[in-house]
mmCIF file of C-alpha atoms and ligand atoms in Angstrom:
data_model
loop_
_atom_site.group_PDB
_atom_site.id
_atom_site.type_symbol
_atom_site.label_atom_id
_atom_site.label_comp_id
_atom_site.label_asym_id
_atom_site.label_seq_id
_atom_site.Cartn_x
_atom_site.Cartn_y
_atom_site.Cartn_z
ATOM 1 C CA UNK A 1 -3.372 -124.452 29.484
ATOM 2 C CA UNK A 2 -7.110 -124.942 29.157
ATOM 3 C CA UNK A 3 -9.530 -122.294 27.801
ATOM 4 C CA UNK A 4 -11.435 -120.598 30.582
ATOM 5 C CA UNK A 5 -15.210 -120.589 30.556
ATOM 6 C CA UNK A 6 -16.547 -117.226 29.842
ATOM 7 C CA UNK A 7 -13.848 -115.452 27.912
ATOM 8 C CA UNK A 8 -11.493 -116.403 24.929
ATOM 9 C CA UNK A 9 -7.811 -116.918 25.513
ATOM 10 C CA UNK A 10 -5.898 -113.926 24.664
ATOM 11 C CA UNK A 11 -3.267 -114.622 21.827
ATOM 12 C CA UNK A 12 -0.314 -112.358 21.229
ATOM 13 C CA UNK A 13 2.287 -112.432 18.494
ATOM 14 C CA UNK A 14 5.623 -110.481 19.054
ATOM 15 C CA UNK A 15 8.349 -109.900 16.502
ATOM 16 C CA UNK A 16 12.186 -109.542 17.249
ATOM 17 C CA UNK A 17 14.983 -109.712 14.873
ATOM 18 C CA UNK A 18 13.406 -111.691 11.942
ATOM 19 C CA UNK A 19 12.064 -111.521 8.318
ATOM 20 C CA UNK A 20 8.300 -112.032 9.433
ATOM 21 C CA UNK A 21 8.153 -115.178 7.336
ATOM 22 C CA UNK A 22 7.040 -117.313 10.477
ATOM 23 C CA UNK A 23 4.128 -114.669 11.102
ATOM 24 C CA UNK A 24 3.205 -114.979 7.493
ATOM 25 C CA UNK A 25 2.886 -118.772 8.027
ATOM 26 C CA UNK A 26 0.274 -118.011 10.692
ATOM 27 C CA UNK A 27 -1.504 -115.662 8.156
ATOM 28 C CA UNK A 28 -1.099 -118.287 5.490
ATOM 29 C CA UNK A 29 -3.253 -120.567 7.401
ATOM 30 C CA UNK A 30 -6.361 -118.963 5.848
ATOM 31 C CA UNK A 31 -9.485 -121.037 6.717
ATOM 32 C CA UNK A 32 -7.926 -122.499 10.005
ATOM 33 C CA UNK A 33 -6.924 -118.973 11.025
ATOM 34 C CA UNK A 34 -10.672 -118.019 10.901
ATOM 35 C CA UNK A 35 -11.379 -120.869 13.351
ATOM 36 C CA UNK A 36 -8.508 -119.786 15.514
ATOM 37 C CA UNK A 37 -9.888 -116.426 15.431
ATOM 38 C CA UNK A 38 -13.015 -117.644 16.625
ATOM 39 C CA UNK A 39 -11.442 -119.650 19.434
ATOM 40 C CA UNK A 40 -9.114 -116.935 20.905
ATOM 41 C CA UNK A 41 -8.883 -113.054 21.167
ATOM 42 C CA UNK A 42 -6.177 -111.928 18.901
ATOM 43 C CA UNK A 43 -4.892 -109.369 21.256
ATOM 44 C CA UNK A 44 -1.719 -108.322 19.805
ATOM 45 C CA UNK A 45 -0.588 -109.269 16.141
ATOM 46 C CA UNK A 46 0.613 -106.243 14.380
ATOM 47 C CA UNK A 47 1.102 -108.207 11.121
ATOM 48 C CA UNK A 48 -2.562 -108.767 11.062
ATOM 49 C CA UNK A 49 -4.212 -105.890 12.917
ATOM 50 C CA UNK A 50 -3.267 -102.543 14.517
ATOM 51 C CA UNK A 51 -5.674 -103.095 17.316
ATOM 52 C CA UNK A 52 -3.772 -103.856 20.506
ATOM 53 C CA UNK A 53 -5.317 -105.362 23.631
ATOM 54 C CA UNK A 54 -3.212 -105.048 26.721
ATOM 55 C CA UNK A 55 -1.800 -108.135 28.424
ATOM 56 C CA UNK A 56 -1.498 -110.404 30.351
ATOM 57 C CA UNK A 57 -1.703 -112.852 27.354
ATOM 58 C CA UNK A 58 -2.650 -116.656 27.684
ATOM 59 C CA UNK A 59 -0.429 -117.585 24.699
ATOM 60 C CA UNK A 60 2.382 -115.562 23.326
ATOM 61 C CA UNK A 61 4.051 -116.550 20.016
ATOM 62 C CA UNK A 62 7.414 -114.972 19.633
ATOM 63 C CA UNK A 63 9.341 -114.660 16.255
ATOM 64 C CA UNK A 64 12.913 -113.492 15.957
ATOM 65 C CA UNK A 65 16.186 -113.467 17.909
ATOM 66 C CA UNK A 66 17.602 -111.055 20.374
ATOM 67 C CA UNK A 67 20.348 -108.765 18.669
ATOM 68 C CA UNK A 68 19.901 -105.420 20.622
ATOM 69 C CA UNK A 69 20.052 -104.339 24.371
ATOM 70 C CA UNK A 70 16.486 -102.928 23.855
ATOM 71 C CA UNK A 71 15.007 -106.235 22.649
ATOM 72 C CA UNK A 72 16.735 -108.105 25.450
ATOM 73 C CA UNK A 73 14.665 -105.836 27.806
ATOM 74 C CA UNK A 74 11.610 -106.196 25.589
ATOM 75 C CA UNK A 75 11.611 -110.066 25.743
ATOM 76 C CA UNK A 76 11.643 -109.864 29.597
ATOM 77 C CA UNK A 77 8.633 -107.609 29.564
ATOM 78 C CA UNK A 78 6.909 -109.893 27.069
ATOM 79 C CA UNK A 79 7.576 -112.900 29.223
ATOM 80 C CA UNK A 80 6.169 -111.084 32.354
ATOM 81 C CA UNK A 81 2.972 -110.521 30.556
ATOM 82 C CA UNK A 82 2.627 -114.119 28.953
ATOM 83 C CA UNK A 83 1.259 -117.170 30.831
ATOM 84 C CA UNK A 84 2.578 -119.530 28.213
ATOM 85 C CA UNK A 85 5.434 -118.477 25.772
ATOM 86 C CA UNK A 86 6.112 -120.275 22.545
ATOM 87 C CA UNK A 87 8.931 -119.431 20.128
ATOM 88 C CA UNK A 88 8.412 -120.009 16.279
ATOM 89 C CA UNK A 89 11.133 -120.331 13.828
ATOM 90 C CA UNK A 90 14.847 -120.558 13.509
ATOM 91 C CA UNK A 91 15.505 -117.040 14.437
ATOM 92 C CA UNK A 92 13.568 -117.450 17.680
ATOM 93 C CA UNK A 93 14.852 -120.950 18.633
ATOM 94 C CA UNK A 94 18.555 -120.876 17.295
ATOM 95 C CA UNK A 95 19.459 -117.161 16.567
ATOM 96 C CA UNK A 96 18.528 -117.539 12.798
ATOM 97 C CA UNK A 97 20.862 -116.597 9.920
ATOM 98 C CA UNK A 98 21.867 -113.415 11.702
ATOM 99 C CA UNK A 99 23.773 -115.662 14.201
ATOM 100 C CA UNK A 100 26.565 -115.686 11.744
ATOM 101 C CA UNK A 101 27.637 -112.567 13.290
ATOM 102 C CA UNK A 102 28.543 -114.762 16.396
ATOM 103 C CA UNK A 103 31.518 -116.245 14.589
ATOM 104 C CA UNK A 104 32.993 -112.901 13.484
ATOM 105 C CA UNK A 105 33.560 -109.367 14.666
ATOM 106 C CA UNK A 106 30.028 -107.647 14.273
ATOM 107 C CA UNK A 107 31.797 -104.121 13.754
ATOM 108 C CA UNK A 108 33.394 -105.658 10.562
ATOM 109 C CA UNK A 109 29.954 -106.492 9.157
ATOM 110 C CA UNK A 110 28.533 -103.052 10.122
ATOM 111 C CA UNK A 111 31.318 -101.197 8.613
ATOM 112 C CA UNK A 112 30.922 -103.086 5.373
ATOM 113 C CA UNK A 113 27.088 -102.699 5.212
ATOM 114 C CA UNK A 114 26.287 -99.507 6.620
ATOM 115 C CA UNK A 115 27.265 -95.912 5.311
ATOM 116 C CA UNK A 116 27.336 -94.689 8.991
ATOM 117 C CA UNK A 117 28.194 -97.669 11.043
ATOM 118 C CA UNK A 118 28.762 -95.708 14.198
ATOM 119 C CA UNK A 119 24.743 -94.946 14.204
ATOM 120 C CA UNK A 120 24.242 -98.710 14.607
ATOM 121 C CA UNK A 121 23.553 -100.098 18.211
ATOM 122 C CA UNK A 122 23.689 -103.760 18.195
ATOM 123 C CA UNK A 123 24.890 -106.631 20.395
ATOM 124 C CA UNK A 124 27.887 -108.866 19.384
ATOM 125 C CA UNK A 125 25.498 -111.767 19.037
ATOM 126 C CA UNK A 126 22.256 -112.893 17.925
ATOM 127 C CA UNK A 127 20.763 -115.255 20.449
ATOM 128 C CA UNK A 128 17.493 -117.409 20.793
ATOM 129 C CA UNK A 129 14.751 -116.267 23.081
ATOM 130 C CA UNK A 130 15.492 -119.123 25.454
ATOM 131 C CA UNK A 131 18.919 -117.752 26.181
ATOM 132 C CA UNK A 132 17.066 -114.784 27.749
ATOM 133 C CA UNK A 133 13.775 -116.053 29.288
ATOM 134 C CA UNK A 134 12.093 -119.232 30.204
ATOM 135 C CA UNK A 135 10.363 -120.703 27.073
ATOM 136 C CA UNK A 136 7.365 -123.189 27.206
ATOM 137 C CA UNK A 137 7.797 -124.719 23.808
ATOM 138 C CA UNK A 138 10.108 -124.122 20.810
ATOM 139 C CA UNK A 139 8.790 -124.686 17.211
ATOM 140 C CA UNK A 140 11.420 -125.066 14.718
ATOM 141 C CA UNK A 141 11.777 -124.178 10.921
ATOM 142 C CA UNK A 142 12.626 -121.338 8.549
ATOM 143 C CA UNK A 143 9.753 -120.771 8.254
ATOM 144 C CA UNK A 144 7.819 -122.924 10.674
ATOM 145 C CA UNK A 145 5.365 -125.517 9.270
ATOM 146 C CA UNK A 146 1.873 -124.328 9.100
ATOM 147 C CA UNK A 147 0.575 -127.769 10.265
ATOM 148 C CA UNK A 148 2.773 -127.781 13.249
ATOM 149 C CA UNK A 149 1.896 -124.175 14.127
ATOM 150 C CA UNK A 150 -1.696 -125.088 13.993
ATOM 151 C CA UNK A 151 -1.049 -128.155 16.158
ATOM 152 C CA UNK A 152 0.679 -125.862 18.719
ATOM 153 C CA UNK A 153 -2.442 -123.583 18.807
ATOM 154 C CA UNK A 154 -4.796 -126.620 18.927
ATOM 155 C CA UNK A 155 -2.843 -128.180 21.821
ATOM 156 C CA UNK A 156 -2.922 -124.863 23.670
ATOM 157 C CA UNK A 157 -6.752 -124.608 23.382
ATOM 158 C CA UNK A 158 -7.269 -128.093 24.497
ATOM 159 C CA UNK A 159 -4.768 -127.957 27.463
ATOM 160 C CA UNK A 160 -2.357 -130.654 26.128
ATOM 161 C CA UNK A 161 1.130 -130.979 24.959
ATOM 162 C CA UNK A 162 1.836 -130.222 21.225
ATOM 163 C CA UNK A 163 2.374 -133.352 19.315
ATOM 164 C CA UNK A 164 5.355 -132.295 17.192
ATOM 165 C CA UNK A 165 7.569 -135.278 16.578
ATOM 166 C CA UNK A 166 11.340 -134.655 17.002
ATOM 167 C CA UNK A 167 12.404 -137.396 14.503
ATOM 168 C CA UNK A 168 14.411 -136.621 11.357
ATOM 169 C CA UNK A 169 13.541 -135.619 7.780
ATOM 170 C CA UNK A 170 14.601 -139.228 6.748
ATOM 171 C CA UNK A 171 11.458 -140.832 8.254
ATOM 172 C CA UNK A 172 9.221 -138.428 6.216
ATOM 173 C CA UNK A 173 11.088 -139.417 2.982
ATOM 174 C CA UNK A 174 10.269 -143.079 3.832
ATOM 175 C CA UNK A 175 6.689 -142.246 4.710
ATOM 176 C CA UNK A 176 6.336 -140.416 1.403
ATOM 177 C CA UNK A 177 8.231 -143.056 -0.654
ATOM 178 C CA UNK A 178 10.833 -140.479 -1.671
ATOM 179 C CA UNK A 179 13.820 -141.874 -3.041
ATOM 180 C CA UNK A 180 16.888 -141.031 -1.082
ATOM 181 C CA UNK A 181 19.014 -138.527 -3.028
ATOM 182 C CA UNK A 182 22.058 -139.329 -0.956
ATOM 183 C CA UNK A 183 21.916 -143.091 -1.607
ATOM 184 C CA UNK A 184 20.715 -142.958 -5.178
ATOM 185 C CA UNK A 185 22.514 -139.924 -6.411
ATOM 186 C CA UNK A 186 25.309 -139.112 -4.072
ATOM 187 C CA UNK A 187 23.686 -135.676 -3.247
ATOM 188 C CA UNK A 188 24.719 -134.421 0.235
ATOM 189 C CA UNK A 189 21.819 -134.094 2.367
ATOM 190 C CA UNK A 190 21.345 -133.122 5.965
ATOM 191 C CA UNK A 191 18.078 -134.841 6.500
ATOM 192 C CA UNK A 192 19.342 -137.531 8.825
ATOM 193 C CA UNK A 193 20.252 -134.786 11.492
ATOM 194 C CA UNK A 194 17.300 -132.337 10.728
ATOM 195 C CA UNK A 195 14.144 -132.069 12.493
ATOM 196 C CA UNK A 196 10.925 -133.187 10.776
ATOM 197 C CA UNK A 197 8.366 -130.565 9.931
ATOM 198 C CA UNK A 198 8.353 -129.902 6.053
ATOM 199 C CA UNK A 199 7.426 -133.427 4.970
ATOM 200 C CA UNK A 200 10.689 -133.938 3.322
ATOM 201 C CA UNK A 201 10.127 -131.206 0.872
ATOM 202 C CA UNK A 202 13.602 -130.880 -0.687
ATOM 203 C CA UNK A 203 14.261 -134.578 -1.206
ATOM 204 C CA UNK A 204 10.809 -134.854 -2.915
ATOM 205 C CA UNK A 205 12.163 -132.113 -5.321
ATOM 206 C CA UNK A 206 15.287 -134.133 -5.929
ATOM 207 C CA UNK A 207 17.595 -132.007 -3.861
ATOM 208 C CA UNK A 208 19.381 -132.512 -0.578
ATOM 209 C CA UNK A 209 18.035 -131.147 2.851
ATOM 210 C CA UNK A 210 20.009 -128.077 4.022
ATOM 211 C CA UNK A 211 18.672 -128.191 7.532
ATOM 212 C CA UNK A 212 16.210 -125.407 7.780
ATOM 213 C CA UNK A 213 14.468 -127.071 10.488
ATOM 214 C CA UNK A 214 17.407 -127.319 12.657
ATOM 215 C CA UNK A 215 18.879 -130.337 14.607
ATOM 216 C CA UNK A 216 16.495 -133.161 15.428
ATOM 217 C CA UNK A 217 16.641 -134.654 18.914
ATOM 218 C CA UNK A 218 20.100 -136.199 19.535
ATOM 219 C CA UNK A 219 21.545 -135.708 15.965
ATOM 220 C CA UNK A 220 24.745 -137.729 15.194
ATOM 221 C CA UNK A 221 26.219 -134.718 13.237
ATOM 222 C CA UNK A 222 29.674 -136.411 13.181
ATOM 223 C CA UNK A 223 28.454 -139.448 11.459
ATOM 224 C CA UNK A 224 26.634 -137.132 9.049
ATOM 225 C CA UNK A 225 29.754 -135.276 8.276
ATOM 226 C CA UNK A 226 31.669 -138.440 7.853
ATOM 227 C CA UNK A 227 29.017 -139.601 5.230
ATOM 228 C CA UNK A 228 29.472 -136.379 3.343
ATOM 229 C CA UNK A 229 33.095 -136.824 3.194
ATOM 230 C CA UNK A 230 32.831 -140.244 1.703
ATOM 231 C CA UNK A 231 30.836 -138.392 -0.996
ATOM 232 C CA UNK A 232 33.790 -136.204 -1.619
ATOM 233 C CA UNK A 233 32.560 -133.124 -0.024
ATOM 234 C CA UNK A 234 35.286 -130.731 0.865
ATOM 235 C CA UNK A 235 35.809 -129.652 4.620
ATOM 236 C CA UNK A 236 34.864 -126.009 3.974
ATOM 237 C CA UNK A 237 31.478 -127.144 2.416
ATOM 238 C CA UNK A 238 30.680 -129.357 5.264
ATOM 239 C CA UNK A 239 31.553 -126.337 7.760
ATOM 240 C CA UNK A 240 29.187 -124.109 5.655
ATOM 241 C CA UNK A 241 26.327 -126.721 5.448
ATOM 242 C CA UNK A 242 25.912 -126.528 9.155
ATOM 243 C CA UNK A 243 26.219 -122.801 9.228
ATOM 244 C CA UNK A 244 23.052 -121.403 7.730
ATOM 245 C CA UNK A 245 19.653 -120.640 9.437
ATOM 246 C CA UNK A 246 20.582 -122.747 12.494
ATOM 247 C CA UNK A 247 24.137 -121.823 12.784
ATOM 248 C CA UNK A 248 23.458 -120.964 16.477
ATOM 249 C CA UNK A 249 22.026 -124.321 17.311
ATOM 250 C CA UNK A 250 24.590 -126.054 19.398
ATOM 251 C CA UNK A 251 24.852 -129.279 17.582
ATOM 252 C CA UNK A 252 25.239 -127.504 14.230
ATOM 253 C CA UNK A 253 27.698 -125.022 15.642
ATOM 254 C CA UNK A 254 29.918 -127.569 17.141
ATOM 255 C CA UNK A 255 29.955 -129.684 14.016
ATOM 256 C CA UNK A 256 30.794 -126.572 11.788
ATOM 257 C CA UNK A 257 33.563 -125.665 14.103
ATOM 258 C CA UNK A 258 34.885 -129.189 13.951
ATOM 259 C CA UNK A 259 35.458 -128.648 10.257
ATOM 260 C CA UNK A 260 37.194 -125.390 10.423
ATOM 261 C CA UNK A 261 34.062 -123.180 10.375
HETATM 262 S S1 SF4 B 1 12.813 -118.386 11.097
HETATM 263 FE FE1 SF4 B 1 13.233 -117.958 8.894
HETATM 264 S S2 SF4 B 1 11.062 -117.463 8.071
HETATM 265 FE FE2 SF4 B 1 11.016 -117.282 10.368
HETATM 266 S S3 SF4 B 1 11.452 -115.074 10.815
HETATM 267 FE FE3 SF4 B 1 13.372 -116.228 10.936
HETATM 268 S S4 SF4 B 1 14.223 -115.967 8.922
HETATM 269 FE FE4 SF4 B 1 12.049 -115.661 8.643
HETATM 270 S S1 SF4 B 2 17.045 -137.961 0.799
HETATM 271 FE FE1 SF4 B 2 17.983 -137.020 2.837
HETATM 272 S S2 SF4 B 2 16.280 -136.936 4.156
HETATM 273 FE FE2 SF4 B 2 15.638 -138.363 2.685
HETATM 274 S S3 SF4 B 2 16.211 -140.388 3.282
HETATM 275 FE FE3 SF4 B 2 17.841 -139.630 2.007
HETATM 276 S S4 SF4 B 2 19.378 -138.659 3.564
HETATM 277 FE FE4 SF4 B 2 17.272 -138.952 4.581
HETATM 278 S S1 SF4 B 3 14.073 -130.762 3.367
HETATM 279 FE FE1 SF4 B 3 15.394 -129.744 4.835
HETATM 280 S S2 SF4 B 3 15.898 -127.826 3.965
HETATM 281 FE FE2 SF4 B 3 14.258 -128.682 2.771
HETATM 282 S S3 SF4 B 3 12.629 -127.597 3.698
HETATM 283 FE FE3 SF4 B 3 12.813 -129.633 4.759
HETATM 284 S S4 SF4 B 3 14.100 -129.159 6.513
HETATM 285 FE FE4 SF4 B 3 14.221 -127.477 5.153
#
């Protein structure tokens, strides 16, 4: 969507069930954020300012998943006020770590965690925003990458599609010249099935990827699990590896279930 002459596009940021980490990624853009602030009107971003300008909004960033009936209604209202809606982070795109509830009885969790579980009003599941309203673009990561977030904002301002490659973390290892921890040391790594965005951060620190950016496009999770097995990884560990921040992402959910998760 192109910036209209005469007024700045209105940018809004809304939070649902989340830790605020993805919003902090936006605040962490520092110098770039000043440029963004010059190019858009920050109309609703409570993490940054109490000032609220009413919608409709030209671009809305949504962090977090839907875990309550109230939020299920709120996201429909946000969608109705947003011309373009982009979800940011594993919570918003896959349900987040809180989607672990989807595999168990949520009442069991609340009775263990809260002194008065009867006052807790929650849905049985944590679901991504796209399960409730149409989403124009999904940006993955826990948290999202600053560079990819700025690319989404720049693309919006210039009326083009964001250039966010859907390849795996492995390609970033090759580009950086990072030695493959799986091949060289037999360290289990989810990089081959994980979406690029971090610049292969974990392998560059000599550890395996644990999939925080969620599934890449067309991930071969069965081959990934088979490779882990050849390294002697127990079934339970394979199941748990696919069940973290992106446990609700379909490809990871299915592979986890295939290993007893
Ligand atoms: S995706 Fe991760 S960093 Fe972002 S809000 Fe959810 S838990 Fe926090
Ligand atoms: S370390 Fe992991 S992400 Fe990097 S090339 Fe090896 S398997 Fe792929
Ligand atoms: S290497 Fe994997 S786990 Fe580590 S930051 Fe990147 S995507 Fe996340």
